[in-house]
PDB file of C-alpha atoms and ligand atoms in Angstrom:
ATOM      1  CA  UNK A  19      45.939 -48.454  47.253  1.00 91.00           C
ATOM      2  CA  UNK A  20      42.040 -48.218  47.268  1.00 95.00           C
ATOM      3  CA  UNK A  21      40.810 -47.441  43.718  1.00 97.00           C
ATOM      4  CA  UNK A  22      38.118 -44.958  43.360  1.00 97.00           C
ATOM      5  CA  UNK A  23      36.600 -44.666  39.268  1.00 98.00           C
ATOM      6  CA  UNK A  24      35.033 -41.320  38.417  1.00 98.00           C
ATOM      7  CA  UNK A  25      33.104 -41.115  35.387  1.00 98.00           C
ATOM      8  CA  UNK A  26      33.023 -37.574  34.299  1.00 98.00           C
ATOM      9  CA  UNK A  27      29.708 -37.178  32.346  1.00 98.00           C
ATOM     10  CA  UNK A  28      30.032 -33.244  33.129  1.00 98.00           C
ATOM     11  CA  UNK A  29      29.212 -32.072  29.230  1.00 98.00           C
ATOM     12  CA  UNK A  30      29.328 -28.337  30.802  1.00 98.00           C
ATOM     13  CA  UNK A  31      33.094 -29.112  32.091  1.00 97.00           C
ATOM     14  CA  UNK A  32      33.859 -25.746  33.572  1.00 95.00           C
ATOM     15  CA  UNK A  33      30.647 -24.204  33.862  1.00 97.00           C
ATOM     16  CA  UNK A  34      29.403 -27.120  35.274  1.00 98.00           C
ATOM     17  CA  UNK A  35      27.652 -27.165  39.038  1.00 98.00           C
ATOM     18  CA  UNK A  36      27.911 -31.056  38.721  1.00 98.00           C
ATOM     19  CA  UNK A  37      31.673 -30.703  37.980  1.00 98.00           C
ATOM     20  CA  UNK A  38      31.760 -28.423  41.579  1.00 98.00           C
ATOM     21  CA  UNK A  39      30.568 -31.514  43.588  1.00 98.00           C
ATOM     22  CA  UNK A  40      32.983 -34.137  41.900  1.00 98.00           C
ATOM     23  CA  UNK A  41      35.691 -31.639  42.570  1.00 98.00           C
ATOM     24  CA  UNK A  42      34.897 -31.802  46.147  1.00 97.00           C
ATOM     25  CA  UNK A  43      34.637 -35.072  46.732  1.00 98.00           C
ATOM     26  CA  UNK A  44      38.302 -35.732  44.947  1.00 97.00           C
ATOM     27  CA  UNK A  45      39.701 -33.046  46.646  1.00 96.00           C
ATOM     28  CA  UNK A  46      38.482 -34.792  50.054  1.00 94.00           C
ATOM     29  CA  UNK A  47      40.341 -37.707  49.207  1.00 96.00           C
ATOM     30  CA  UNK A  48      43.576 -38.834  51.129  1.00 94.00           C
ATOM     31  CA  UNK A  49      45.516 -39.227  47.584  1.00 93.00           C
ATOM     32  CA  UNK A  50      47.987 -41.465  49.795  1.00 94.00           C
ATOM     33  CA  UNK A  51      45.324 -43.919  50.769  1.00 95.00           C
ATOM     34  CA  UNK A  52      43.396 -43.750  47.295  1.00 96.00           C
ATOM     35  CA  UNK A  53      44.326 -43.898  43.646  1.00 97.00           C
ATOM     36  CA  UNK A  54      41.831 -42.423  41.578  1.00 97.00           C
ATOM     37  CA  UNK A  55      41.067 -42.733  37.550  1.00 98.00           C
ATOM     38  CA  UNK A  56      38.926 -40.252  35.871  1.00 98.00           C
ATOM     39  CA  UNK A  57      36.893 -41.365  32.308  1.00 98.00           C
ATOM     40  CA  UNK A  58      35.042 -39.333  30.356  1.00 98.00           C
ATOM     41  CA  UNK A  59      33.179 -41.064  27.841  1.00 98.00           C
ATOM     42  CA  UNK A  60      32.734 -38.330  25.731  1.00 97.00           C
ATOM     43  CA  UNK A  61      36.275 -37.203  25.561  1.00 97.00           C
ATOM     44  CA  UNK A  62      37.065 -40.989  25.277  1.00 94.00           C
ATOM     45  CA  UNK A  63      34.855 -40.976  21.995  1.00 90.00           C
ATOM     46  CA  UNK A  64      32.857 -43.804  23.552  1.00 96.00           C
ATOM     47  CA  UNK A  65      30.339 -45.528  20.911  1.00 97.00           C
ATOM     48  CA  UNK A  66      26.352 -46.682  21.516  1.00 97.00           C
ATOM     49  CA  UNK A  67      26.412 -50.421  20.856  1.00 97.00           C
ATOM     50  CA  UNK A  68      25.461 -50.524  17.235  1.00 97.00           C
ATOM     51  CA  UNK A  69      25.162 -53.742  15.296  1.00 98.00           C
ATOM     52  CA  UNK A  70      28.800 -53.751  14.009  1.00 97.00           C
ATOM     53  CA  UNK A  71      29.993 -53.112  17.846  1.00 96.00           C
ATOM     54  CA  UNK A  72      27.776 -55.620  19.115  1.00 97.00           C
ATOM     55  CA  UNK A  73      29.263 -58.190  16.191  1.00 97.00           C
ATOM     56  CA  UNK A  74      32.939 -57.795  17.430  1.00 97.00           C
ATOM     57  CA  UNK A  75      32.234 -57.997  21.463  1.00 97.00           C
ATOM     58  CA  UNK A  76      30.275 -61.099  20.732  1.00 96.00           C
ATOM     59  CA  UNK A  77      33.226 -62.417  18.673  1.00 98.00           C
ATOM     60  CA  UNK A  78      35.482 -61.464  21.816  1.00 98.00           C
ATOM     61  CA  UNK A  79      33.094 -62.769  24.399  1.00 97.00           C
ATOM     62  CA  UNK A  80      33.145 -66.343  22.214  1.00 97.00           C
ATOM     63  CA  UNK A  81      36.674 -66.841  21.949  1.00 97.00           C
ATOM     64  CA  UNK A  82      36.570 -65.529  25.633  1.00 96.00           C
ATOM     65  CA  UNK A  83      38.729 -63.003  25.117  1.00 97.00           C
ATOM     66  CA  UNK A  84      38.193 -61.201  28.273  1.00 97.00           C
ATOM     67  CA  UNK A  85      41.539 -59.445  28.391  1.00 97.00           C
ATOM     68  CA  UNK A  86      41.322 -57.766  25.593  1.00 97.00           C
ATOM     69  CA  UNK A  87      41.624 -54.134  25.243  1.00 96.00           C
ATOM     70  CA  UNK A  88      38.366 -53.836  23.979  1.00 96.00           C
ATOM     71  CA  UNK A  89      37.274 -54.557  27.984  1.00 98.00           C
ATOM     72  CA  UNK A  90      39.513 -52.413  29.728  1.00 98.00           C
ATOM     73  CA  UNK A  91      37.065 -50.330  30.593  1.00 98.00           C
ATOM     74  CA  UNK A  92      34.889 -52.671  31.935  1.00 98.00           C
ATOM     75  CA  UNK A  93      37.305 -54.664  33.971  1.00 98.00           C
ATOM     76  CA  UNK A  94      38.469 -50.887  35.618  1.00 98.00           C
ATOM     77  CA  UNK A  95      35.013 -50.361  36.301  1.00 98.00           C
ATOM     78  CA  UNK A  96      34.566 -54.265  37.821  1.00 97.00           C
ATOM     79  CA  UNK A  97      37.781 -53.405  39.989  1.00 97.00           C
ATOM     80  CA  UNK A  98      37.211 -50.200  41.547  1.00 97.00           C
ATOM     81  CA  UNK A  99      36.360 -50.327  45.169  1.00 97.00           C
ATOM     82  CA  UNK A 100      33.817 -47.037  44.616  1.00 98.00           C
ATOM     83  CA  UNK A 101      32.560 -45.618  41.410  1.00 98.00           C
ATOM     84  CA  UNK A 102      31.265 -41.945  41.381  1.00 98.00           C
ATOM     85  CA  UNK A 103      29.447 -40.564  38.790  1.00 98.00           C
ATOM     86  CA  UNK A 104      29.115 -37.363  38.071  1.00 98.00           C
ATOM     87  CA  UNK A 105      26.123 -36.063  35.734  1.00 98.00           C
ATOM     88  CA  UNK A 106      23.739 -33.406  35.840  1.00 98.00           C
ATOM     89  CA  UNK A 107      19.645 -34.191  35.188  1.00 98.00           C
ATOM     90  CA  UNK A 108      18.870 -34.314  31.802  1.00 98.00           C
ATOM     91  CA  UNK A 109      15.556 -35.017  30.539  1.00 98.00           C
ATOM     92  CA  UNK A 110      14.629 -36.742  33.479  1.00 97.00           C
ATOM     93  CA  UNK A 111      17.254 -38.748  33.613  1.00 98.00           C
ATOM     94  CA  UNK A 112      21.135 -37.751  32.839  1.00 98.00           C
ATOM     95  CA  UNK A 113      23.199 -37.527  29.936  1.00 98.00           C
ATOM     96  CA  UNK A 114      23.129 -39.896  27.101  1.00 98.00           C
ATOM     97  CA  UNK A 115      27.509 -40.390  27.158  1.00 98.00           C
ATOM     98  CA  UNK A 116      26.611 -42.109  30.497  1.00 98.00           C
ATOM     99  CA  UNK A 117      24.273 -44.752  29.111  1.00 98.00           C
ATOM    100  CA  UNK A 118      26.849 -44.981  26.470  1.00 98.00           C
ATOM    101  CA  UNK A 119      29.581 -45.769  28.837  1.00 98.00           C
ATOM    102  CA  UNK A 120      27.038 -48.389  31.067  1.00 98.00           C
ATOM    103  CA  UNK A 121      26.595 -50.158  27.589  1.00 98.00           C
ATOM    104  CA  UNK A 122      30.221 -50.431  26.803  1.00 98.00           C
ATOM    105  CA  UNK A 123      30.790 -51.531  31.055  1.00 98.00           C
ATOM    106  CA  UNK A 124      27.903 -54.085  31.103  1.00 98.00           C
ATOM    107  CA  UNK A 125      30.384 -57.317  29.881  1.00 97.00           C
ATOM    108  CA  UNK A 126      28.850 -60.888  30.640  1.00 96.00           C
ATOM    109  CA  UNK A 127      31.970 -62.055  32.492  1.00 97.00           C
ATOM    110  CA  UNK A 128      33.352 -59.167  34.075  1.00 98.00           C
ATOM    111  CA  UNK A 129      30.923 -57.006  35.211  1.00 98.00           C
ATOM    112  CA  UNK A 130      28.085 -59.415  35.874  1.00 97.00           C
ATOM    113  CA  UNK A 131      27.312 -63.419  34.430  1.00 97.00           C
ATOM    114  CA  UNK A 132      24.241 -64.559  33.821  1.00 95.00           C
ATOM    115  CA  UNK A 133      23.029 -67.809  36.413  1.00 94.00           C
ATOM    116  CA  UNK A 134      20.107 -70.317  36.360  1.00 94.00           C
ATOM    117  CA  UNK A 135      18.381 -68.135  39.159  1.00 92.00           C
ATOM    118  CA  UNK A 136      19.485 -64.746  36.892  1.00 91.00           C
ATOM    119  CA  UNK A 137      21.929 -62.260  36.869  1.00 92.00           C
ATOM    120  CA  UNK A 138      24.953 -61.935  39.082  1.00 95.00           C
ATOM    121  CA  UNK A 139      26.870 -59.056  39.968  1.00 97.00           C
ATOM    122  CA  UNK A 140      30.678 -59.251  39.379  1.00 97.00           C
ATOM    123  CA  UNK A 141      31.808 -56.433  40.297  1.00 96.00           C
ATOM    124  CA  UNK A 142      33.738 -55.613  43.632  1.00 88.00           C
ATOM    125  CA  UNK A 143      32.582 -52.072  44.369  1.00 88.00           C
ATOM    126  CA  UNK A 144      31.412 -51.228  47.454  1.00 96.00           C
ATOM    127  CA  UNK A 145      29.367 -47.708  47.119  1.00 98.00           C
ATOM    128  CA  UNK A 146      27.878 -46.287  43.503  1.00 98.00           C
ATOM    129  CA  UNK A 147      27.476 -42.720  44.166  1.00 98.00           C
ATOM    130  CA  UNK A 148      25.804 -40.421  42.044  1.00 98.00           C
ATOM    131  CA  UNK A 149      26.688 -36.886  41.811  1.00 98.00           C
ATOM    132  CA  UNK A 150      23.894 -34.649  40.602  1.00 98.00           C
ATOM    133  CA  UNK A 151      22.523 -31.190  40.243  1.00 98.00           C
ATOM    134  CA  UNK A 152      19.066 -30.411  39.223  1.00 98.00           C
ATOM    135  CA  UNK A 153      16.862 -27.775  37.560  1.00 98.00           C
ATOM    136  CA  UNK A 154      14.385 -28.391  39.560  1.00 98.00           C
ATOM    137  CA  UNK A 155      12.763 -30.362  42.405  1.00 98.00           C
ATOM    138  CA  UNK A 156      12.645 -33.722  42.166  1.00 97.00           C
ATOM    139  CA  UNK A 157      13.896 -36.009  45.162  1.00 93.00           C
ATOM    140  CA  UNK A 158      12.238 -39.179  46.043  1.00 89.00           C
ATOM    141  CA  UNK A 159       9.746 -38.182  42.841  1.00 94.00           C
ATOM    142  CA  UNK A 160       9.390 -40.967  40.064  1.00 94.00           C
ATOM    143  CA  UNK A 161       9.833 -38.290  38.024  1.00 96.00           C
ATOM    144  CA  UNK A 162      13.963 -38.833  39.009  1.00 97.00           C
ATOM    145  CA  UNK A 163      14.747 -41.525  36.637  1.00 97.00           C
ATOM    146  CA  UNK A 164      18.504 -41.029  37.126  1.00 98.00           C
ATOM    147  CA  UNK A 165      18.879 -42.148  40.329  1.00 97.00           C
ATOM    148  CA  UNK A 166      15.836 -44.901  40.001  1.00 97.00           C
ATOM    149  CA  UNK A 167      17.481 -46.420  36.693  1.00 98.00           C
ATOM    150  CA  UNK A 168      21.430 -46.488  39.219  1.00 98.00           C
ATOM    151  CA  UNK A 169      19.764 -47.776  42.054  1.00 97.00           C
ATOM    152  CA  UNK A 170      18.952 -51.161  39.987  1.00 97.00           C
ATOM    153  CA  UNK A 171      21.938 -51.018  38.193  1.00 97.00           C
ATOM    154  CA  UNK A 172      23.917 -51.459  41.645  1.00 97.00           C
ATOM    155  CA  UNK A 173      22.256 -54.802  42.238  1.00 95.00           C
ATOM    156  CA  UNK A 174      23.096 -55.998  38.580  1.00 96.00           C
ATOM    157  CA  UNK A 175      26.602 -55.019  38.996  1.00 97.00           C
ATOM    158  CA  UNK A 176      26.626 -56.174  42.510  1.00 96.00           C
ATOM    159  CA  UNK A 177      27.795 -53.011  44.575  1.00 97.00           C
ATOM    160  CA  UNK A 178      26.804 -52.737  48.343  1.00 96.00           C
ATOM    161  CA  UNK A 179      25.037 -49.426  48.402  1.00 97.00           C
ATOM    162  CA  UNK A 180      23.530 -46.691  46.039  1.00 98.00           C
ATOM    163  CA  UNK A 181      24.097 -42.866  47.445  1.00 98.00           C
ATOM    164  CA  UNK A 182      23.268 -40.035  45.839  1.00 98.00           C
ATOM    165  CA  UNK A 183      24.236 -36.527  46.196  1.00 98.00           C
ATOM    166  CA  UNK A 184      21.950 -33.948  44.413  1.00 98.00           C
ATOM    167  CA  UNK A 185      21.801 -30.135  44.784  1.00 98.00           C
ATOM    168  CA  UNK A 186      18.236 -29.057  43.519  1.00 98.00           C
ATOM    169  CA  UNK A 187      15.884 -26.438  41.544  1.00 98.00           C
ATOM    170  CA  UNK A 188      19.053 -24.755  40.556  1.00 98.00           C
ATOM    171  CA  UNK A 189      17.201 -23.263  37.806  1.00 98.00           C
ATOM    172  CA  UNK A 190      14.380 -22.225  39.012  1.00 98.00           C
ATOM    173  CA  UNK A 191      14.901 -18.662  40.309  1.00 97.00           C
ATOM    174  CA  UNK A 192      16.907 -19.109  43.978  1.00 96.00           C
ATOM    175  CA  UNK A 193      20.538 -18.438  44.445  1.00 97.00           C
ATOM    176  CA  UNK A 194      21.822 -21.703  43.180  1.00 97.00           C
ATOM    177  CA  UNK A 195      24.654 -20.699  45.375  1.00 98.00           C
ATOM    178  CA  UNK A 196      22.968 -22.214  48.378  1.00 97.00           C
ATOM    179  CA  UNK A 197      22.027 -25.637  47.582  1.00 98.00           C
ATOM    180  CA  UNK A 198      25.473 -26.110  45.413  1.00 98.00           C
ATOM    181  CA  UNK A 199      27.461 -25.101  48.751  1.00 98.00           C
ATOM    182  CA  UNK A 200      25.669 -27.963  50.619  1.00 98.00           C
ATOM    183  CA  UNK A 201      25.743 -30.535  48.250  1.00 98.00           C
ATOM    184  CA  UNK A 202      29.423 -30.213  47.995  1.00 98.00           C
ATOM    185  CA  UNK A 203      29.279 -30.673  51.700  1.00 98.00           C
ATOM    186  CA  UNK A 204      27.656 -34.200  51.379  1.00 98.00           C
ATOM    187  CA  UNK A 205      29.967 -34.936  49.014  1.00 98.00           C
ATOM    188  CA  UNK A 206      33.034 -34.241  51.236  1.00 97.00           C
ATOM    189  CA  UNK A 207      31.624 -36.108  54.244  1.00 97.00           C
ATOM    190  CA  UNK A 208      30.759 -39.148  52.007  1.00 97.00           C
ATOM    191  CA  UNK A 209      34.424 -38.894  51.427  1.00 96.00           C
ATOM    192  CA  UNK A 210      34.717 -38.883  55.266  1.00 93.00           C
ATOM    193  CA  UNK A 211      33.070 -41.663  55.384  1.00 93.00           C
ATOM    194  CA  UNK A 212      34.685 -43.809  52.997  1.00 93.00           C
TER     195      UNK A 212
HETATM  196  C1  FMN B  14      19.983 -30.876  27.914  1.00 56.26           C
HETATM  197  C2  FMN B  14      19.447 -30.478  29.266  1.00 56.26           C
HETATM  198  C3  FMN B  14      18.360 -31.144  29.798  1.00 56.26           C
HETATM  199  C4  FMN B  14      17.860 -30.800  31.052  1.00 56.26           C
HETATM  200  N1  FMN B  14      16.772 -31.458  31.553  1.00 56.26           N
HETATM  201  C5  FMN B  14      16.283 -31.117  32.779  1.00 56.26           C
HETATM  202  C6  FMN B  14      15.157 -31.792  33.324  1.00 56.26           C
HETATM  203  O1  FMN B  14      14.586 -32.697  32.739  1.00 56.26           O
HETATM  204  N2  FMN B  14      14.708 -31.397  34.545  1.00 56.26           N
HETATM  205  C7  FMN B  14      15.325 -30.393  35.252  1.00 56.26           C
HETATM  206  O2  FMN B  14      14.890 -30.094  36.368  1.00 56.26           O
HETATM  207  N3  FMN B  14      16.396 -29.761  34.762  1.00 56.26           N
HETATM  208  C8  FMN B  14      16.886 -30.094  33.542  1.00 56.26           C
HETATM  209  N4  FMN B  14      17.982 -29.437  33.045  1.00 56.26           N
HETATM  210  C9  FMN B  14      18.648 -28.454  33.890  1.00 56.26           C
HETATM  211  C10 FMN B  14      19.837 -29.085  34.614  1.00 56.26           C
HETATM  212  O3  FMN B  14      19.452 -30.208  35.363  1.00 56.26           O
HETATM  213  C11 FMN B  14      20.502 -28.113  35.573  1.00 56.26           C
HETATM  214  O4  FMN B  14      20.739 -26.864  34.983  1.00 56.26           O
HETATM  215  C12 FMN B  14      21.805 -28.697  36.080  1.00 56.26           C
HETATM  216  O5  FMN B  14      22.284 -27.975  37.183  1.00 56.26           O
HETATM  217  C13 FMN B  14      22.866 -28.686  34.975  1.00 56.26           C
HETATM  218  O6  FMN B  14      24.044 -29.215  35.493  1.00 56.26           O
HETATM  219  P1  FMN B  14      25.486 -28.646  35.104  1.00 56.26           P
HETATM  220  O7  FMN B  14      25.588 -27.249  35.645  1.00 56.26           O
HETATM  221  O8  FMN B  14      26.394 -29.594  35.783  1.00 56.26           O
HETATM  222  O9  FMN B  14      25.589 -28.695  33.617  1.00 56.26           O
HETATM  223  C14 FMN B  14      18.487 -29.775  31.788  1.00 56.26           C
HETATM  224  C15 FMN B  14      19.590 -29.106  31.249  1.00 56.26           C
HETATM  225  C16 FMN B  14      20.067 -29.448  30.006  1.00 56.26           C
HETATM  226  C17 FMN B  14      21.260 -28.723  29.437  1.00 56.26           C
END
C-alpha cells in the first residue's frame, strides 16, 4: 500500500472551503492502491516546543531513542510517500497548529540529519502538496508566505516536488463558488496524477 499523510489544519472543519479541497483529493484516491492517515494537530492537542518539551526530546535524541512514542509522528510523516496539507491563509501565512505540528515533525534523525556540507533530508516523500484557499489575491506574490516558507521546507525534509493548490480572493466580493469548484478540480487531477 502507498501511504498518503494528510495534516488537517482546517480550524473551520465544516465550514471550511480548505476542508472542500482535501475532501476532493481523498475522495479521488483509489483506497485499494493507497492507505491514508489523517492528523490534526489541534485535535491531537499538539504542543509549541517550549523549554520543558525541548528538555525531554533532547534527552530522547541522546539516548537515541528514536522509536519512541514521543516520534511517532515524525517517523509517519518521514514514511509517507505524499504529505498533503490542508490549511487556509492566515495572516499571510497559515495557521499556527501547522507550525506546531512542523516543530514536533522536524526530528534530527528521522526527518532530516545534520552533515558537514548541512542539512539532509530524510524523509521518503515524493510530492508536499499544499491545499489552500485565500481571502484574497496573492499567487506568485511574496506576500504568500505559506507556500514560500513549504517550498524550503521540502528541500530540508528532502521531498521531490512542492505543489500547491489554492482557490483565491474568496473574500473579497465574487461568488467564492467559482474558484472553490476549480481548485477542487486541481486537486482531483493531482490525484490523477499520483
Ligand atoms: C484568522 C484569519 C486570518 C486570515 N488572514 C488572511 C490574510 O492574511 N489574507 C487573506 O487574503 N485572507 C485571510 N483570511 C481569510 C481566509 O484566507 C479565507 O477566508 C479562507 O478561505 C479561509 O479558509 P477556510 O474557509 O478553509 O477557513 C484570514 C482568515 C482568518 C480566519
Amino acid at each position: 500500500m502507498r501511504e498518503i499523510l494528510l495534516v488537517d489544519c482546517c480550524m473551520r472543519r465544516e465550514l471550511s472551503r480548505t476542508a472542500r479541497l482535501a475532501r476532493a483529493f481523498m475522495a479521488g484516491l483509489d483506497r485499494e492502491r493507497f492507505h491514508v492517515s489523517v492528523v490534526r494537530p489541534d485535535e491531537e492537542r499538539m504542543r509549541p516546543m517550549d523549554g520543558a518539551l525541548l528538555r525531554e526530546r533532547d534527552r530522547l535524541l541522546a539516548e537515541g531513542a528514536l522509536d519512541s512514542p514521543w516520534f511517532d509522528y515524525a517517523r509517519q510523516f518521514a514514511a509517507a510517500e505524499h504529505v498533503v496539507f490542508a490549511a487556509p491563509f492566515w495572516d499571510m501565512s497559515f495557521p499556527a497548529f501547522l507550525k506546531v505540528y512542523i516543530e514536533n515533525i522536524s526530528v534530527e534523525g528521522i526527518t532530516f540529519r545534520t552533515t558537514e556540507t548541512g542539512l539532509k533530508g530524510l524523509c521518503r516523500g515524493r510530492k508536499l502538496i499544499l491545499l489552500t484557499t485565500r481571502g484574497g489575491y496573492y499567487d506568485g506574490t511574496d506576500m504568500d508566505q505559506a507556500s514560500a516558507y513549504l517550498k524550503t521546507l521540502k528541500e530540508f525534509y528532502g521531498f521531490e516536488e512542492f505543489i500547491c493548490v489554492a482557490a483565491e480572493g474568496l473574500d473579497t466580493g465574487i461568488d467564492p463558488e467559482r474558484p472553490v469548484a476549480q481548485a477542487e478540480a486541481e486537486a482531483r487531477a493531482l490525484v490523477a496524477s499520483l
